[in-house]
Amino acid sequence: MKTAIRKQMTISADVMDLLNDQIALEMHASASYLAMASWCDQRSLLNSKAFFYKQAEEERGHAMKIFEFINEAGGASISPAIPSVNNDFEGLREIYEASLDQEIQVTQSIYKCFKKARSVDDFASEVFLQWFVSEQVEEEDTVRGILDTFDLMGDMPLKMIDERLPKE
Ligand code: MG
């Protein structure tokens, strides 16, 4: 028997399509964080630079987790094209605001996958996605905390604000 037919597809086709979209979104988030890291790196904002390089790697890790899951479940993972990434920022606060917007978008997209998995009784995908639901709560909370710090620091010079921000 050929491997292709021996391997059973357990993932629902609809969930697989949404998860492939999710891979593209996570990879785009990764590329976007890389652009943010570069902006901070050029200005020697050391904590923010480290934070965004780390975020870029984490998002790639998320994409890979989904990538491997789809194939394991007998589906077909698709390596995505990365659409245009913004490399042009007005300031550090704007970068963190953009990063919160991005995380909220990712959260909404995870919810969409989760709802679909639930509605078609794709239990394996639903359980797999639970980790991402919790992860997004953490991701959003971290960036909201950073934006609170900005509010507290007011008009302090950027480097002094950066020194008070987390590296990861
Ligand atoms: Mg992610």
PDB file of C-alpha atoms and ligand atoms in Angstrom:
ATOM      1  CA  MET A   1       0.000   0.000   0.000  1.00  0.00           C
ATOM      2  CA  LYS A   2       1.285   3.432  -0.837  1.00  0.00           C
ATOM      3  CA  THR A   3       2.111   5.734   2.059  1.00  0.00           C
ATOM      4  CA  ALA A   4      -0.258   8.358   0.740  1.00  0.00           C
ATOM      5  CA  ILE A   5      -3.274   6.124   1.054  1.00  0.00           C
ATOM      6  CA  ARG A   6      -2.071   4.263   4.136  1.00  0.00           C
ATOM      7  CA  LYS A   7      -1.901   7.510   6.077  1.00  0.00           C
ATOM      8  CA  GLN A   8      -5.317   8.450   7.360  1.00  0.00           C
ATOM      9  CA  MET A   9      -6.348  12.076   7.313  1.00  0.00           C
ATOM     10  CA  THR A  10      -7.731  12.863  10.769  1.00  0.00           C
ATOM     11  CA  ILE A  11      -7.828  16.634  10.413  1.00  0.00           C
ATOM     12  CA  SER A  12     -10.947  18.207   8.897  1.00  0.00           C
ATOM     13  CA  ALA A  13     -10.313  19.840   5.524  1.00  0.00           C
ATOM     14  CA  ASP A  14     -11.932  23.111   6.659  1.00  0.00           C
ATOM     15  CA  VAL A  15      -9.801  23.263   9.799  1.00  0.00           C
ATOM     16  CA  MET A  16      -6.711  22.477   7.738  1.00  0.00           C
ATOM     17  CA  ASP A  17      -7.390  25.438   5.439  1.00  0.00           C
ATOM     18  CA  LEU A  18      -7.783  27.787   8.398  1.00  0.00           C
ATOM     19  CA  LEU A  19      -4.644  26.410  10.042  1.00  0.00           C
ATOM     20  CA  ASN A  20      -2.688  26.963   6.836  1.00  0.00           C
ATOM     21  CA  ASP A  21      -3.914  30.588   6.911  1.00  0.00           C
ATOM     22  CA  GLN A  22      -2.773  30.707  10.533  1.00  0.00           C
ATOM     23  CA  ILE A  23       0.722  29.566   9.526  1.00  0.00           C
ATOM     24  CA  ALA A  24       0.867  32.467   7.065  1.00  0.00           C
ATOM     25  CA  LEU A  25      -0.301  34.909   9.749  1.00  0.00           C
ATOM     26  CA  GLU A  26       2.275  33.698  12.304  1.00  0.00           C
ATOM     27  CA  MET A  27       5.067  33.891   9.713  1.00  0.00           C
ATOM     28  CA  HIS A  28       3.961  37.388   8.797  1.00  0.00           C
ATOM     29  CA  ALA A  29       3.965  38.331  12.497  1.00  0.00           C
ATOM     30  CA  SER A  30       7.492  36.911  12.743  1.00  0.00           C
ATOM     31  CA  ALA A  31       8.691  38.981   9.770  1.00  0.00           C
ATOM     32  CA  SER A  32       6.989  42.044  11.192  1.00  0.00           C
ATOM     33  CA  TYR A  33       8.700  41.595  14.582  1.00  0.00           C
ATOM     34  CA  LEU A  34      12.001  41.303  12.747  1.00  0.00           C
ATOM     35  CA  ALA A  35      11.380  44.722  11.166  1.00  0.00           C
ATOM     36  CA  MET A  36      10.578  46.136  14.614  1.00  0.00           C
ATOM     37  CA  ALA A  37      13.758  44.582  16.039  1.00  0.00           C
ATOM     38  CA  SER A  38      15.805  46.175  13.291  1.00  0.00           C
ATOM     39  CA  TRP A  39      14.366  49.637  13.988  1.00  0.00           C
ATOM     40  CA  CYS A  40      15.249  49.254  17.698  1.00  0.00           C
ATOM     41  CA  ASP A  41      18.669  47.765  16.912  1.00  0.00           C
ATOM     42  CA  GLN A  42      19.575  50.769  14.725  1.00  0.00           C
ATOM     43  CA  ARG A  43      18.787  53.079  17.641  1.00  0.00           C
ATOM     44  CA  SER A  44      20.531  50.950  20.283  1.00  0.00           C
ATOM     45  CA  LEU A  45      17.301  50.389  22.197  1.00  0.00           C
ATOM     46  CA  LEU A  46      18.733  47.216  23.669  1.00  0.00           C
ATOM     47  CA  ASN A  47      15.821  45.794  25.641  1.00  0.00           C
ATOM     48  CA  SER A  48      13.285  46.406  22.889  1.00  0.00           C
ATOM     49  CA  LYS A  49      15.666  45.016  20.308  1.00  0.00           C
ATOM     50  CA  ALA A  50      16.087  41.801  22.329  1.00  0.00           C
ATOM     51  CA  PHE A  51      12.335  41.654  22.942  1.00  0.00           C
ATOM     52  CA  PHE A  52      11.428  41.851  19.248  1.00  0.00           C
ATOM     53  CA  TYR A  53      14.141  39.438  18.078  1.00  0.00           C
ATOM     54  CA  LYS A  54      12.762  36.984  20.618  1.00  0.00           C
ATOM     55  CA  GLN A  55       9.176  37.625  19.468  1.00  0.00           C
ATOM     56  CA  ALA A  56      10.230  37.040  15.866  1.00  0.00           C
ATOM     57  CA  GLU A  57      11.602  33.625  16.830  1.00  0.00           C
ATOM     58  CA  GLU A  58       8.581  32.759  18.947  1.00  0.00           C
ATOM     59  CA  GLU A  59       6.157  33.505  16.116  1.00  0.00           C
ATOM     60  CA  ARG A  60       8.182  31.318  13.790  1.00  0.00           C
ATOM     61  CA  GLY A  61       7.989  28.628  16.466  1.00  0.00           C
ATOM     62  CA  HIS A  62       4.200  28.964  16.530  1.00  0.00           C
ATOM     63  CA  ALA A  63       4.032  28.634  12.757  1.00  0.00           C
ATOM     64  CA  MET A  64       6.220  25.515  12.884  1.00  0.00           C
ATOM     65  CA  LYS A  65       4.083  23.945  15.603  1.00  0.00           C
ATOM     66  CA  ILE A  66       1.019  24.265  13.354  1.00  0.00           C
ATOM     67  CA  PHE A  67       3.007  23.214  10.285  1.00  0.00           C
ATOM     68  CA  GLU A  68       4.054  19.952  11.922  1.00  0.00           C
ATOM     69  CA  PHE A  69       0.608  19.321  13.385  1.00  0.00           C
ATOM     70  CA  ILE A  70      -1.168  19.518  10.019  1.00  0.00           C
ATOM     71  CA  ASN A  71       1.164  16.967   8.431  1.00  0.00           C
ATOM     72  CA  GLU A  72       1.030  14.709  11.488  1.00  0.00           C
ATOM     73  CA  ALA A  73      -2.756  14.739  11.251  1.00  0.00           C
ATOM     74  CA  GLY A  74      -2.539  13.533   7.657  1.00  0.00           C
ATOM     75  CA  GLY A  75      -3.107  16.918   6.021  1.00  0.00           C
ATOM     76  CA  ALA A  76      -0.828  19.035   3.844  1.00  0.00           C
ATOM     77  CA  SER A  77       1.018  22.016   5.348  1.00  0.00           C
ATOM     78  CA  ILE A  78       1.713  24.878   3.004  1.00  0.00           C
ATOM     79  CA  SER A  79       4.831  27.030   3.188  1.00  0.00           C
ATOM     80  CA  PRO A  80       3.394  30.539   2.907  1.00  0.00           C
ATOM     81  CA  ALA A  81       4.357  33.590   0.877  1.00  0.00           C
ATOM     82  CA  ILE A  82       5.014  36.519   3.220  1.00  0.00           C
ATOM     83  CA  PRO A  83       3.117  39.624   2.095  1.00  0.00           C
ATOM     84  CA  SER A  84       4.678  43.063   2.414  1.00  0.00           C
ATOM     85  CA  VAL A  85       6.094  43.897   5.825  1.00  0.00           C
ATOM     86  CA  ASN A  86       6.121  47.435   7.212  1.00  0.00           C
ATOM     87  CA  ASN A  87       9.679  48.576   8.021  1.00  0.00           C
ATOM     88  CA  ASP A  88       8.805  52.195   8.561  1.00  0.00           C
ATOM     89  CA  PHE A  89       7.923  53.279  12.103  1.00  0.00           C
ATOM     90  CA  GLU A  90       7.334  56.636  13.745  1.00  0.00           C
ATOM     91  CA  GLY A  91       8.532  55.770  17.199  1.00  0.00           C
ATOM     92  CA  LEU A  92       8.950  53.118  19.869  1.00  0.00           C
ATOM     93  CA  ARG A  93       5.513  53.511  21.381  1.00  0.00           C
ATOM     94  CA  GLU A  94       3.933  53.171  17.921  1.00  0.00           C
ATOM     95  CA  ILE A  95       5.885  49.946  17.461  1.00  0.00           C
ATOM     96  CA  TYR A  96       4.474  48.456  20.661  1.00  0.00           C
ATOM     97  CA  GLU A  97       0.988  49.634  19.678  1.00  0.00           C
ATOM     98  CA  ALA A  98       1.382  47.962  16.280  1.00  0.00           C
ATOM     99  CA  SER A  99       2.570  44.842  18.043  1.00  0.00           C
ATOM    100  CA  LEU A 100      -0.549  44.788  20.255  1.00  0.00           C
ATOM    101  CA  ASP A 101      -2.771  45.215  17.166  1.00  0.00           C
ATOM    102  CA  GLN A 102      -0.938  42.325  15.561  1.00  0.00           C
ATOM    103  CA  GLU A 103      -1.392  40.087  18.611  1.00  0.00           C
ATOM    104  CA  ILE A 104      -5.108  40.902  18.791  1.00  0.00           C
ATOM    105  CA  GLN A 105      -5.444  39.941  15.128  1.00  0.00           C
ATOM    106  CA  VAL A 106      -3.627  36.651  15.793  1.00  0.00           C
ATOM    107  CA  THR A 107      -5.894  35.941  18.782  1.00  0.00           C
ATOM    108  CA  GLN A 108      -9.031  36.514  16.691  1.00  0.00           C
ATOM    109  CA  SER A 109      -7.689  34.203  14.026  1.00  0.00           C
ATOM    110  CA  ILE A 110      -6.907  31.470  16.587  1.00  0.00           C
ATOM    111  CA  TYR A 111     -10.491  31.771  17.876  1.00  0.00           C
ATOM    112  CA  LYS A 112     -11.753  31.297  14.334  1.00  0.00           C
ATOM    113  CA  CYS A 113      -9.744  28.066  13.983  1.00  0.00           C
ATOM    114  CA  PHE A 114     -10.913  26.905  17.412  1.00  0.00           C
ATOM    115  CA  LYS A 115     -14.590  27.565  16.631  1.00  0.00           C
ATOM    116  CA  LYS A 116     -14.317  25.731  13.328  1.00  0.00           C
ATOM    117  CA  ALA A 117     -12.632  22.712  14.952  1.00  0.00           C
ATOM    118  CA  ARG A 118     -15.391  22.602  17.557  1.00  0.00           C
ATOM    119  CA  SER A 119     -18.203  22.963  15.030  1.00  0.00           C
ATOM    120  CA  VAL A 120     -16.983  20.037  12.895  1.00  0.00           C
ATOM    121  CA  ASP A 121     -16.086  17.762  15.870  1.00  0.00           C
ATOM    122  CA  ASP A 122     -12.389  17.863  15.016  1.00  0.00           C
ATOM    123  CA  PHE A 123     -11.360  17.075  18.593  1.00  0.00           C
ATOM    124  CA  ALA A 124      -7.635  16.633  17.924  1.00  0.00           C
ATOM    125  CA  SER A 125      -7.396  20.100  16.390  1.00  0.00           C
ATOM    126  CA  GLU A 126      -9.451  21.628  19.181  1.00  0.00           C
ATOM    127  CA  VAL A 127      -7.146  20.185  21.838  1.00  0.00           C
ATOM    128  CA  PHE A 128      -4.090  21.256  19.830  1.00  0.00           C
ATOM    129  CA  LEU A 129      -5.423  24.814  19.615  1.00  0.00           C
ATOM    130  CA  GLN A 130      -6.014  25.132  23.357  1.00  0.00           C
ATOM    131  CA  TRP A 131      -2.314  25.866  23.888  1.00  0.00           C
ATOM    132  CA  PHE A 132      -2.519  28.770  21.426  1.00  0.00           C
ATOM    133  CA  VAL A 133      -5.565  30.232  23.178  1.00  0.00           C
ATOM    134  CA  SER A 134      -3.617  30.417  26.467  1.00  0.00           C
ATOM    135  CA  GLU A 135      -0.468  31.633  24.725  1.00  0.00           C
ATOM    136  CA  GLN A 136      -2.359  34.575  23.212  1.00  0.00           C
ATOM    137  CA  VAL A 137      -3.646  35.663  26.637  1.00  0.00           C
ATOM    138  CA  GLU A 138       0.000  35.878  27.739  1.00  0.00           C
ATOM    139  CA  GLU A 139       1.184  37.635  24.570  1.00  0.00           C
ATOM    140  CA  GLU A 140      -1.466  40.336  24.762  1.00  0.00           C
ATOM    141  CA  ASP A 141      -0.939  40.830  28.485  1.00  0.00           C
ATOM    142  CA  THR A 142       2.812  41.363  28.033  1.00  0.00           C
ATOM    143  CA  VAL A 143       2.381  44.099  25.414  1.00  0.00           C
ATOM    144  CA  ARG A 144      -0.423  45.796  27.371  1.00  0.00           C
ATOM    145  CA  GLY A 145       1.925  45.880  30.384  1.00  0.00           C
ATOM    146  CA  ILE A 146       4.616  47.542  28.255  1.00  0.00           C
ATOM    147  CA  LEU A 147       2.165  50.178  27.023  1.00  0.00           C
ATOM    148  CA  ASP A 148       1.227  50.870  30.679  1.00  0.00           C
ATOM    149  CA  THR A 149       4.918  51.473  31.389  1.00  0.00           C
ATOM    150  CA  PHE A 150       4.993  54.021  28.555  1.00  0.00           C
ATOM    151  CA  ASP A 151       2.054  55.848  30.147  1.00  0.00           C
ATOM    152  CA  LEU A 152       3.886  55.981  33.483  1.00  0.00           C
ATOM    153  CA  MET A 153       7.156  57.227  31.951  1.00  0.00           C
ATOM    154  CA  GLY A 154       5.537  60.129  30.125  1.00  0.00           C
ATOM    155  CA  ASP A 155       8.123  62.243  28.311  1.00  0.00           C
ATOM    156  CA  MET A 156      11.261  60.439  29.466  1.00  0.00           C
ATOM    157  CA  PRO A 157      13.963  59.951  26.793  1.00  0.00           C
ATOM    158  CA  LEU A 158      13.482  56.776  24.744  1.00  0.00           C
ATOM    159  CA  LYS A 159      16.620  55.087  26.041  1.00  0.00           C
ATOM    160  CA  MET A 160      15.501  55.531  29.646  1.00  0.00           C
ATOM    161  CA  ILE A 161      12.080  54.100  28.832  1.00  0.00           C
ATOM    162  CA  ASP A 162      13.718  51.210  26.979  1.00  0.00           C
ATOM    163  CA  GLU A 163      15.837  50.390  30.035  1.00  0.00           C
ATOM    164  CA  ARG A 164      12.641  49.833  31.998  1.00  0.00           C
ATOM    165  CA  LEU A 165      11.074  47.485  29.452  1.00  0.00           C
ATOM    166  CA  PRO A 166      11.347  43.672  29.464  1.00  0.00           C
ATOM    167  CA  LYS A 167      13.833  41.911  27.183  1.00  0.00           C
ATOM    168  CA  GLU A 168      11.476  39.014  26.691  1.00  0.00           C
TER     169      GLU A 168
HETATM  170 MG    MG B   1       2.040  33.569  17.635  1.00  0.00          MG
END
